[in-house]
mmCIF file of C-alpha atoms in Angstrom:
data_model
loop_
_atom_site.group_PDB
_atom_site.id
_atom_site.type_symbol
_atom_site.label_atom_id
_atom_site.label_comp_id
_atom_site.label_asym_id
_atom_site.label_seq_id
_atom_site.Cartn_x
_atom_site.Cartn_y
_atom_site.Cartn_z
ATOM 1 C CA VAL A 4 112.119 135.518 122.695
ATOM 2 C CA ARG A 5 115.805 135.502 123.014
ATOM 3 C CA PRO A 6 117.850 136.306 120.140
ATOM 4 C CA ILE A 7 121.350 134.904 119.942
ATOM 5 C CA LEU A 8 122.985 137.679 118.810
ATOM 6 C CA ASN A 9 126.585 136.020 118.696
ATOM 7 C CA ALA A 10 125.550 133.027 116.738
ATOM 8 C CA PRO A 11 127.898 132.256 113.968
ATOM 9 C CA ARG A 12 127.431 133.631 110.409
ATOM 10 C CA TYR A 13 125.375 131.657 108.080
ATOM 11 C CA PHE A 14 123.988 129.339 110.925
ATOM 12 C CA VAL A 15 121.212 126.993 110.131
ATOM 13 C CA LEU A 16 119.655 125.232 113.231
ATOM 14 C CA SER A 17 119.736 121.258 112.816
ATOM 15 C CA GLY A 18 118.779 120.490 116.531
ATOM 16 C CA TRP A 19 119.514 120.148 120.127
ATOM 17 C CA VAL A 20 122.268 118.311 121.640
ATOM 18 C CA ASN A 21 120.897 118.465 125.359
ATOM 19 C CA ASP A 22 118.590 120.957 127.020
ATOM 20 C CA GLY A 23 121.394 123.811 127.199
ATOM 21 C CA THR A 24 123.049 122.963 123.860
ATOM 22 C CA LEU A 25 122.249 123.602 120.212
ATOM 23 C CA TRP A 26 123.968 122.480 117.058
ATOM 24 C CA GLY A 27 123.795 123.188 113.419
ATOM 25 C CA LEU A 28 125.739 124.051 110.177
ATOM 26 C CA ALA A 29 127.513 127.513 109.626
ATOM 27 C CA GLY A 30 127.620 127.002 106.144
ATOM 28 C CA GLU A 31 129.360 123.664 105.576
ATOM 29 C CA ASN A 32 130.959 123.840 109.526
ATOM 30 C CA PRO A 33 129.395 121.933 112.329
ATOM 31 C CA VAL A 34 128.894 123.913 115.354
ATOM 32 C CA ASP A 35 127.639 123.490 119.040
ATOM 33 C CA ILE A 36 126.178 126.270 120.509
ATOM 34 C CA ASP A 37 125.368 127.340 124.046
ATOM 35 C CA ALA A 38 121.615 128.137 124.205
ATOM 36 C CA ARG A 39 122.156 130.488 127.111
ATOM 37 C CA THR A 40 125.392 132.448 126.005
ATOM 38 C CA GLY A 41 125.491 131.963 122.459
ATOM 39 C CA ALA A 42 129.307 130.819 122.714
ATOM 40 C CA GLY A 43 129.917 128.240 119.769
ATOM 41 C CA THR A 44 132.272 125.406 119.761
ATOM 42 C CA ALA A 45 133.260 124.289 115.946
ATOM 43 C CA TRP A 46 134.013 120.643 115.143
ATOM 44 C CA ALA A 47 136.658 122.074 112.863
ATOM 45 C CA VAL A 48 135.809 119.828 109.813
ATOM 46 C CA ARG A 49 133.801 120.766 106.826
ATOM 47 C CA ALA A 50 130.748 118.701 106.790
ATOM 48 C CA SER A 51 128.061 119.803 104.483
ATOM 49 C CA GLY A 52 124.696 117.993 105.035
ATOM 50 C CA ALA A 53 126.058 116.340 108.414
ATOM 51 C CA ARG A 54 123.567 114.712 110.728
ATOM 52 C CA ARG A 55 124.003 114.033 114.382
ATOM 53 C CA SER A 56 123.919 110.392 115.726
ATOM 54 C CA PRO A 57 121.151 109.226 118.010
ATOM 55 C CA ASP A 58 123.275 109.662 121.206
ATOM 56 C CA LYS A 59 124.785 113.007 119.713
ATOM 57 C CA SER A 60 128.036 111.567 120.150
ATOM 58 C CA ALA A 61 129.155 111.693 116.407
ATOM 59 C CA LEU A 62 128.358 113.090 113.047
ATOM 60 C CA ALA A 63 128.093 111.430 109.646
ATOM 61 C CA TRP A 64 128.250 113.042 106.198
ATOM 62 C CA GLY A 65 128.893 112.329 102.708
ATOM 63 C CA ASP A 66 131.192 114.167 100.040
ATOM 64 C CA PRO A 67 132.330 113.113 96.415
ATOM 65 C CA SER A 68 134.919 110.611 97.923
ATOM 66 C CA GLY A 69 132.522 108.697 100.371
ATOM 67 C CA ILE A 70 130.872 108.564 103.804
ATOM 68 C CA TRP A 71 132.554 109.883 106.998
ATOM 69 C CA ILE A 72 132.016 109.533 110.506
ATOM 70 C CA MET A 73 133.495 111.770 113.459
ATOM 71 C CA ARG A 74 133.207 111.322 117.099
ATOM 72 C CA ARG A 75 133.219 114.335 119.262
ATOM 73 C CA GLY A 76 136.918 115.555 120.034
ATOM 74 C CA GLY A 77 138.147 113.053 117.655
ATOM 75 C CA ARG A 78 139.319 112.814 113.989
ATOM 76 C CA PRO A 79 137.237 112.265 110.749
ATOM 77 C CA ARG A 80 137.065 108.623 109.730
ATOM 78 C CA ARG A 81 136.144 107.690 106.151
ATOM 79 C CA LEU A 82 133.634 105.054 106.653
ATOM 80 C CA LEU A 83 133.062 104.265 103.095
ATOM 81 C CA THR A 84 135.115 104.859 99.856
ATOM 82 C CA TYR A 85 132.987 105.107 96.931
ATOM 83 C CA ALA A 86 135.921 104.219 94.593
ATOM 84 C CA SER A 87 136.473 100.883 96.821
ATOM 85 C CA LEU A 88 132.835 99.478 96.031
ATOM 86 C CA PRO A 89 132.952 96.454 93.800
ATOM 87 C CA GLN A 90 129.787 97.261 92.199
ATOM 88 C CA LEU A 91 128.294 100.858 92.414
ATOM 89 C CA PRO A 92 124.705 101.505 92.183
ATOM 90 C CA ALA A 93 123.539 103.347 89.152
ATOM 91 C CA GLY A 94 123.949 107.234 89.328
ATOM 92 C CA ASP A 95 125.639 109.446 91.592
ATOM 93 C CA PRO A 96 125.896 109.271 95.423
ATOM 94 C CA THR A 97 123.424 111.877 97.191
ATOM 95 C CA ASN A 98 125.635 112.173 100.046
ATOM 96 C CA ASP A 99 122.427 112.122 102.389
ATOM 97 C CA VAL A 100 122.590 110.096 105.319
ATOM 98 C CA HIS A 101 120.167 109.022 108.050
ATOM 99 C CA TRP A 102 121.341 107.284 111.176
ATOM 100 C CA ALA A 103 119.484 104.191 112.651
ATOM 101 C CA PRO A 104 118.077 104.724 116.165
ATOM 102 C CA ASN A 105 120.808 102.247 117.628
ATOM 103 C CA GLY A 106 123.665 104.048 115.573
ATOM 104 C CA ARG A 107 124.623 100.627 113.834
ATOM 105 C CA ARG A 108 123.475 101.734 110.167
ATOM 106 C CA LEU A 109 123.052 104.856 107.787
ATOM 107 C CA LEU A 110 120.635 104.926 105.254
ATOM 108 C CA THR A 111 121.902 106.764 102.078
ATOM 109 C CA SER A 112 121.188 106.599 98.462
ATOM 110 C CA TRP A 113 122.341 107.092 94.877
ATOM 111 C CA ARG A 114 120.311 109.110 92.119
ATOM 112 C CA ASP A 115 120.270 108.309 88.568
ATOM 113 C CA GLU A 116 118.072 110.694 86.728
ATOM 114 C CA GLY A 117 114.562 109.948 88.019
ATOM 115 C CA ASN A 118 115.705 106.807 89.895
ATOM 116 C CA VAL A 119 116.933 106.539 93.221
ATOM 117 C CA THR A 120 118.734 103.349 95.057
ATOM 118 C CA TYR A 121 119.032 103.414 98.753
ATOM 119 C CA ALA A 122 121.257 101.300 100.586
ATOM 120 C CA LEU A 123 122.328 100.708 104.349
ATOM 121 C CA VAL A 124 125.929 101.372 105.373
ATOM 122 C CA ASP A 125 127.077 99.576 108.670
ATOM 123 C CA THR A 126 128.727 102.187 110.886
ATOM 124 C CA ILE A 127 131.400 99.747 112.260
ATOM 125 C CA ASN A 128 132.695 98.098 109.193
ATOM 126 C CA GLY A 129 131.297 100.301 106.137
ATOM 127 C CA THR A 130 129.701 97.230 104.335
ATOM 128 C CA VAL A 131 126.963 98.437 102.196
ATOM 129 C CA GLU A 132 123.440 96.539 101.578
ATOM 130 C CA PRO A 133 121.022 98.002 99.025
ATOM 131 C CA ILE A 134 117.425 97.603 99.828
ATOM 132 C CA VAL A 135 114.122 97.607 97.882
ATOM 133 C CA THR A 136 112.125 100.461 97.453
ATOM 134 C CA ARG A 137 110.104 99.849 94.268
ATOM 135 C CA LEU A 138 106.463 99.616 94.197
ATOM 136 C CA ALA A 139 104.124 99.569 90.882
ATOM 137 C CA GLY A 140 102.507 102.731 90.127
ATOM 138 C CA TYR A 141 104.628 104.917 92.249
ATOM 139 C CA GLY A 142 107.833 106.973 91.814
ATOM 140 C CA SER A 143 111.085 107.266 93.249
ATOM 141 C CA PRO A 144 110.591 107.525 97.093
ATOM 142 C CA SER A 145 112.202 109.741 99.449
ATOM 143 C CA GLY A 146 113.686 108.471 102.865
ATOM 144 C CA VAL A 147 112.612 110.551 105.668
ATOM 145 C CA LEU A 148 112.627 108.851 109.089
ATOM 146 C CA TRP A 149 113.663 105.685 110.815
ATOM 147 C CA LEU A 150 110.474 104.610 112.971
ATOM 148 C CA ASP A 151 112.880 102.148 115.029
ATOM 149 C CA ASP A 152 115.911 99.801 114.112
ATOM 150 C CA ARG A 153 113.785 97.752 111.771
ATOM 151 C CA ARG A 154 111.332 99.974 109.883
ATOM 152 C CA ILE A 155 112.236 102.918 107.715
ATOM 153 C CA LEU A 156 109.589 105.547 106.659
ATOM 154 C CA PHE A 157 109.556 106.923 103.032
ATOM 155 C CA THR A 158 107.129 108.969 100.961
ATOM 156 C CA ALA A 159 106.656 108.369 97.191
ATOM 157 C CA PRO A 160 104.719 110.025 94.352
ATOM 158 C CA ALA A 161 102.052 108.075 92.580
ATOM 159 C CA ILE A 162 102.610 108.242 88.545
ATOM 160 C CA ALA A 163 99.251 107.235 87.741
ATOM 161 C CA SER A 164 95.545 108.418 88.964
ATOM 162 C CA LYS A 165 93.450 106.259 90.767
ATOM 163 C CA ASP A 166 91.225 105.706 87.482
ATOM 164 C CA GLY A 167 94.651 104.653 85.483
ATOM 165 C CA SER A 168 95.367 107.692 83.910
ATOM 166 C CA THR A 169 99.295 108.066 83.441
ATOM 167 C CA ASP A 170 99.223 111.848 82.357
ATOM 168 C CA TYR A 171 102.399 113.236 83.300
ATOM 169 C CA ARG A 172 102.345 115.719 86.539
ATOM 170 C CA GLU A 173 105.615 117.048 87.752
ATOM 171 C CA SER A 174 104.781 116.414 91.463
ATOM 172 C CA GLY A 175 102.783 113.176 90.758
ATOM 173 C CA TRP A 176 99.109 112.383 91.116
ATOM 174 C CA ARG A 177 99.448 112.127 95.073
ATOM 175 C CA THR A 178 101.937 111.340 97.534
ATOM 176 C CA ASP A 179 101.524 108.124 100.035
ATOM 177 C CA LEU A 180 103.967 106.979 102.919
ATOM 178 C CA MET A 181 105.726 103.681 102.673
ATOM 179 C CA ILE A 182 107.423 101.468 105.050
ATOM 180 C CA HIS A 183 110.677 99.136 104.125
ATOM 181 C CA ASP A 184 110.763 96.588 106.666
ATOM 182 C CA LEU A 185 114.418 95.362 107.175
ATOM 183 C CA GLY A 186 113.354 92.121 109.031
ATOM 184 C CA THR A 187 110.982 90.924 106.301
ATOM 185 C CA HIS A 188 112.713 92.737 103.185
ATOM 186 C CA THR A 189 109.235 94.145 102.456
ATOM 187 C CA TYR A 190 108.387 97.676 100.924
ATOM 188 C CA GLU A 191 104.689 98.510 101.435
ATOM 189 C CA LYS A 192 102.185 101.217 101.078
ATOM 190 C CA VAL A 193 100.727 102.196 104.672
ATOM 191 C CA THR A 194 98.508 105.250 103.467
ATOM 192 C CA ASP A 195 95.932 105.688 100.680
ATOM 193 C CA VAL A 196 95.223 109.122 99.863
ATOM 194 C CA PRO A 197 92.995 110.533 97.046
ATOM 195 C CA ASP A 198 94.450 112.009 94.172
ATOM 196 C CA GLY A 199 95.336 115.519 94.677
ATOM 197 C CA VAL A 200 96.477 115.006 98.092
ATOM 198 C CA PHE A 201 100.127 114.988 99.135
ATOM 199 C CA LEU A 202 101.731 113.542 102.494
ATOM 200 C CA SER A 203 105.058 114.334 103.958
ATOM 201 C CA VAL A 204 106.392 113.818 107.291
ATOM 202 C CA ALA A 205 107.177 116.231 109.929
ATOM 203 C CA GLY A 206 108.537 113.907 112.903
ATOM 204 C CA ALA A 207 107.236 111.348 115.235
ATOM 205 C CA PHE A 208 106.756 111.009 119.022
ATOM 206 C CA GLY A 209 106.210 107.442 120.457
ATOM 207 C CA ASP A 210 103.979 105.362 118.159
ATOM 208 C CA THR A 211 102.780 108.422 116.362
ATOM 209 C CA VAL A 212 104.034 110.202 113.091
ATOM 210 C CA VAL A 213 103.188 113.786 112.358
ATOM 211 C CA ALA A 214 102.042 113.911 108.793
ATOM 212 C CA VAL A 215 101.850 117.066 106.805
ATOM 213 C CA ARG A 216 98.954 116.919 104.389
ATOM 214 C CA ARG A 217 98.573 119.405 101.426
ATOM 215 C CA SER A 218 96.217 119.695 98.667
ATOM 216 C CA GLY A 219 97.036 120.647 95.080
ATOM 217 C CA SER A 220 99.268 123.718 95.172
ATOM 218 C CA GLU A 221 98.130 125.184 98.510
ATOM 219 C CA ASN A 222 100.900 126.967 100.518
ATOM 220 C CA LEU A 223 99.324 126.085 103.870
ATOM 221 C CA ALA A 224 98.776 122.293 105.107
ATOM 222 C CA THR A 225 96.639 120.439 107.631
ATOM 223 C CA PHE A 226 98.333 118.354 110.229
ATOM 224 C CA SER A 227 97.197 114.540 111.100
ATOM 225 C CA LEU A 228 98.657 112.118 113.424
ATOM 226 C CA LEU A 229 99.305 108.556 112.128
ATOM 227 C CA ASP A 230 99.399 105.614 114.327
ATOM 228 C CA THR A 231 102.693 103.480 113.542
ATOM 229 C CA GLN A 232 101.200 100.031 114.176
ATOM 230 C CA ARG A 233 97.708 100.146 112.329
ATOM 231 C CA TRP A 234 98.362 103.408 110.274
ATOM 232 C CA SER A 235 94.924 105.010 111.095
ATOM 233 C CA GLU A 236 94.949 108.767 110.881
ATOM 234 C CA THR A 237 93.524 111.086 113.166
ATOM 235 C CA PRO A 238 93.381 114.917 112.313
ATOM 236 C CA SER A 239 95.355 116.841 114.939
ATOM 237 C CA GLY A 240 92.827 119.781 115.500
ATOM 238 C CA LEU A 241 95.768 122.296 115.053
ATOM 239 C CA THR A 242 95.562 125.460 112.848
ATOM 240 C CA ARG A 243 96.680 125.074 108.951
ATOM 241 C CA GLY A 244 100.402 126.236 108.566
ATOM 242 C CA SER A 245 103.414 125.773 106.438
ATOM 243 C CA GLY A 246 105.120 123.624 108.679
ATOM 244 C CA ILE A 247 105.247 122.104 112.139
ATOM 245 C CA ALA A 248 107.313 120.687 114.900
ATOM 246 C CA VAL A 249 106.086 118.601 117.977
ATOM 247 C CA THR A 250 107.938 118.002 121.226
ATOM 248 C CA SER A 251 109.117 114.293 121.740
ATOM 249 C CA ASP A 252 106.208 113.684 124.253
ATOM 250 C CA GLY A 253 103.730 115.174 121.891
ATOM 251 C CA ALA A 254 102.510 117.697 124.536
ATOM 252 C CA ARG A 255 103.155 120.742 122.698
ATOM 253 C CA ALA A 256 103.210 121.481 118.788
ATOM 254 C CA VAL A 257 104.569 125.040 117.110
ATOM 255 C CA ILE A 258 102.929 125.513 113.779
ATOM 256 C CA PHE A 259 104.446 127.937 111.297
ATOM 257 C CA ARG A 260 103.129 130.491 108.736
ATOM 258 C CA SER A 261 106.398 131.311 106.763
ATOM 259 C CA ASP A 262 107.466 133.236 103.807
ATOM 260 C CA ASP A 263 110.440 135.082 102.620
ATOM 261 C CA VAL A 264 109.682 138.221 104.653
ATOM 262 C CA MET A 265 108.147 137.085 107.914
ATOM 263 C CA SER A 266 107.295 134.006 109.939
ATOM 264 C CA GLU A 267 104.493 133.564 112.411
ATOM 265 C CA VAL A 268 105.420 131.065 115.092
ATOM 266 C CA ILE A 269 102.204 129.690 116.855
ATOM 267 C CA ILE A 270 102.791 127.408 119.946
ATOM 268 C CA ARG A 271 99.757 125.144 121.108
ATOM 269 C CA SER A 272 99.507 123.009 124.023
ATOM 270 C CA ARG A 273 97.913 119.683 123.109
ATOM 271 C CA ARG A 274 97.086 118.989 126.950
ATOM 272 C CA THR A 275 93.658 119.844 128.331
ATOM 273 C CA GLY A 276 93.989 122.721 130.618
ATOM 274 C CA ALA A 277 97.386 123.676 129.429
ATOM 275 C CA PRO A 278 97.741 127.318 128.040
ATOM 276 C CA HIS A 279 98.702 128.147 124.435
ATOM 277 C CA ALA A 280 101.433 130.857 124.016
ATOM 278 C CA ALA A 281 100.721 134.199 122.244
ATOM 279 C CA PRO A 282 101.868 134.083 118.363
ATOM 280 C CA VAL A 283 105.515 135.252 117.611
ATOM 281 C CA LEU A 284 106.691 137.051 114.458
ATOM 282 C CA LEU A 285 110.218 136.536 113.273
ATOM 283 C CA PRO A 286 111.854 138.030 110.330
ATOM 284 C CA GLY A 287 112.588 135.965 107.371
ATOM 285 C CA ARG A 288 111.778 132.418 106.252
ATOM 286 C CA ILE A 289 112.173 129.674 108.978
ATOM 287 C CA SER A 290 115.428 127.377 107.879
ATOM 288 C CA GLY A 291 115.285 125.000 111.190
ATOM 289 C CA ALA A 292 113.170 124.543 114.203
ATOM 290 C CA ALA A 293 113.477 122.320 117.056
ATOM 291 C CA TRP A 294 112.210 121.533 120.614
ATOM 292 C CA SER A 295 114.543 121.065 123.579
ATOM 293 C CA PRO A 296 114.665 117.300 124.888
ATOM 294 C CA ASN A 297 112.676 118.631 127.924
ATOM 295 C CA GLY A 298 110.121 120.353 125.634
ATOM 296 C CA ARG A 299 110.368 124.045 127.385
ATOM 297 C CA ALA A 300 112.310 125.772 124.860
ATOM 298 C CA LEU A 301 111.964 126.159 121.071
ATOM 299 C CA ALA A 302 115.046 127.163 118.897
ATOM 300 C CA VAL A 303 114.428 128.527 115.467
ATOM 301 C CA SER A 304 116.652 129.794 112.773
ATOM 302 C CA THR A 305 115.729 132.107 109.941
ATOM 303 C CA MET A 306 117.051 133.412 106.677
ATOM 304 C CA ALA A 307 116.118 136.951 104.926
ATOM 305 C CA GLU A 308 117.269 138.974 101.911
ATOM 306 C CA GLU A 309 117.601 142.424 103.320
ATOM 307 C CA THR A 310 118.456 145.402 101.862
ATOM 308 C CA VAL A 311 122.321 146.759 102.465
ATOM 309 C CA GLU A 312 122.200 149.804 104.515
ATOM 310 C CA GLY A 313 123.536 152.811 102.200
ATOM 311 C CA SER A 314 123.017 150.744 99.111
ATOM 312 C CA PRO A 315 119.164 149.978 98.663
ATOM 313 C CA SER A 316 119.864 148.138 95.120
ATOM 314 C CA ASP A 317 122.123 145.462 96.950
ATOM 315 C CA ARG A 318 120.794 142.882 98.986
ATOM 316 C CA ARG A 319 122.457 140.305 101.191
ATOM 317 C CA ALA A 320 120.998 137.067 103.412
ATOM 318 C CA ARG A 321 120.678 137.829 107.168
ATOM 319 C CA TYR A 322 120.688 134.873 109.325
ATOM 320 C CA ARG A 323 119.074 134.763 112.680
ATOM 321 C CA LEU A 324 118.786 132.210 115.588
ATOM 322 C CA SER A 325 116.391 132.398 118.560
ATOM 323 C CA VAL A 326 115.406 130.727 121.542
ATOM 324 C CA ILE A 327 111.571 130.906 122.572
ATOM 325 C CA GLU A 328 111.138 129.824 126.181
ATOM 326 C CA GLN A 329 108.561 129.950 129.147
ATOM 327 C CA PRO A 330 108.643 133.052 131.025
#
């Protein structure tokens, strides 16, 4: 475990640019960090919630005025101005963006109380195309992942039980996965979990989605693998945890057991005969985690509320960044 002692203050990890460079947000400021030396290179722009393009060459983010794009070494360009839209979707822009794998579109949304409208924004000309994300019996979805340039994966809570009861539950009766297909303009449910089971998505590798399955109010979840063609579910065989991240080839997984004080990091090989790593303890709650592209290093950022030395009644947030790699 190699702490990056000179990481920027308030740094929260977003991911890797390449096998030698990390990136994330120090407050609202995007920063690239050398994974070996800790030296940081700021983008010199305030971009809260920024997301990196699939080819790592650009950032996109939203602010109260619209959606912006910035190329590395360039200047910010406002791709979309909300005030210029002839017809705004209902509600307020969430400023959340998700890049399509080919970099040609962004998924964004507007929220009006409990309702959410999703739309695609062309990254060349800024045109907006609303998409259908409504399904009877389910509430407003959350867009989580582009599976490819055509299919977008959502999660959505059920507003009624399997037997038809519509008693209100804050988190819904269950949570299933949905797919919007841009080619057919369809929005369909691809899982069918029982009441009391809530699915979320922790990433994907190849044609496999890593699903997080929680029951009721349990803190620890189980993890399963979903085939993105048939949507058959296979138990992962991994230990329960509060979170998970898997390498891009699916060969290694890291399971987290995290609370506000301490996080346990459990690295497991998914290949027969390959050794597991010893568990690692890190102070604080995990705020970001990502495997390097080659799968040989894991970066983790944490945040903990700690007592100020000499002033036991005062507390401050302590941000840390570490890289865990093979000896």
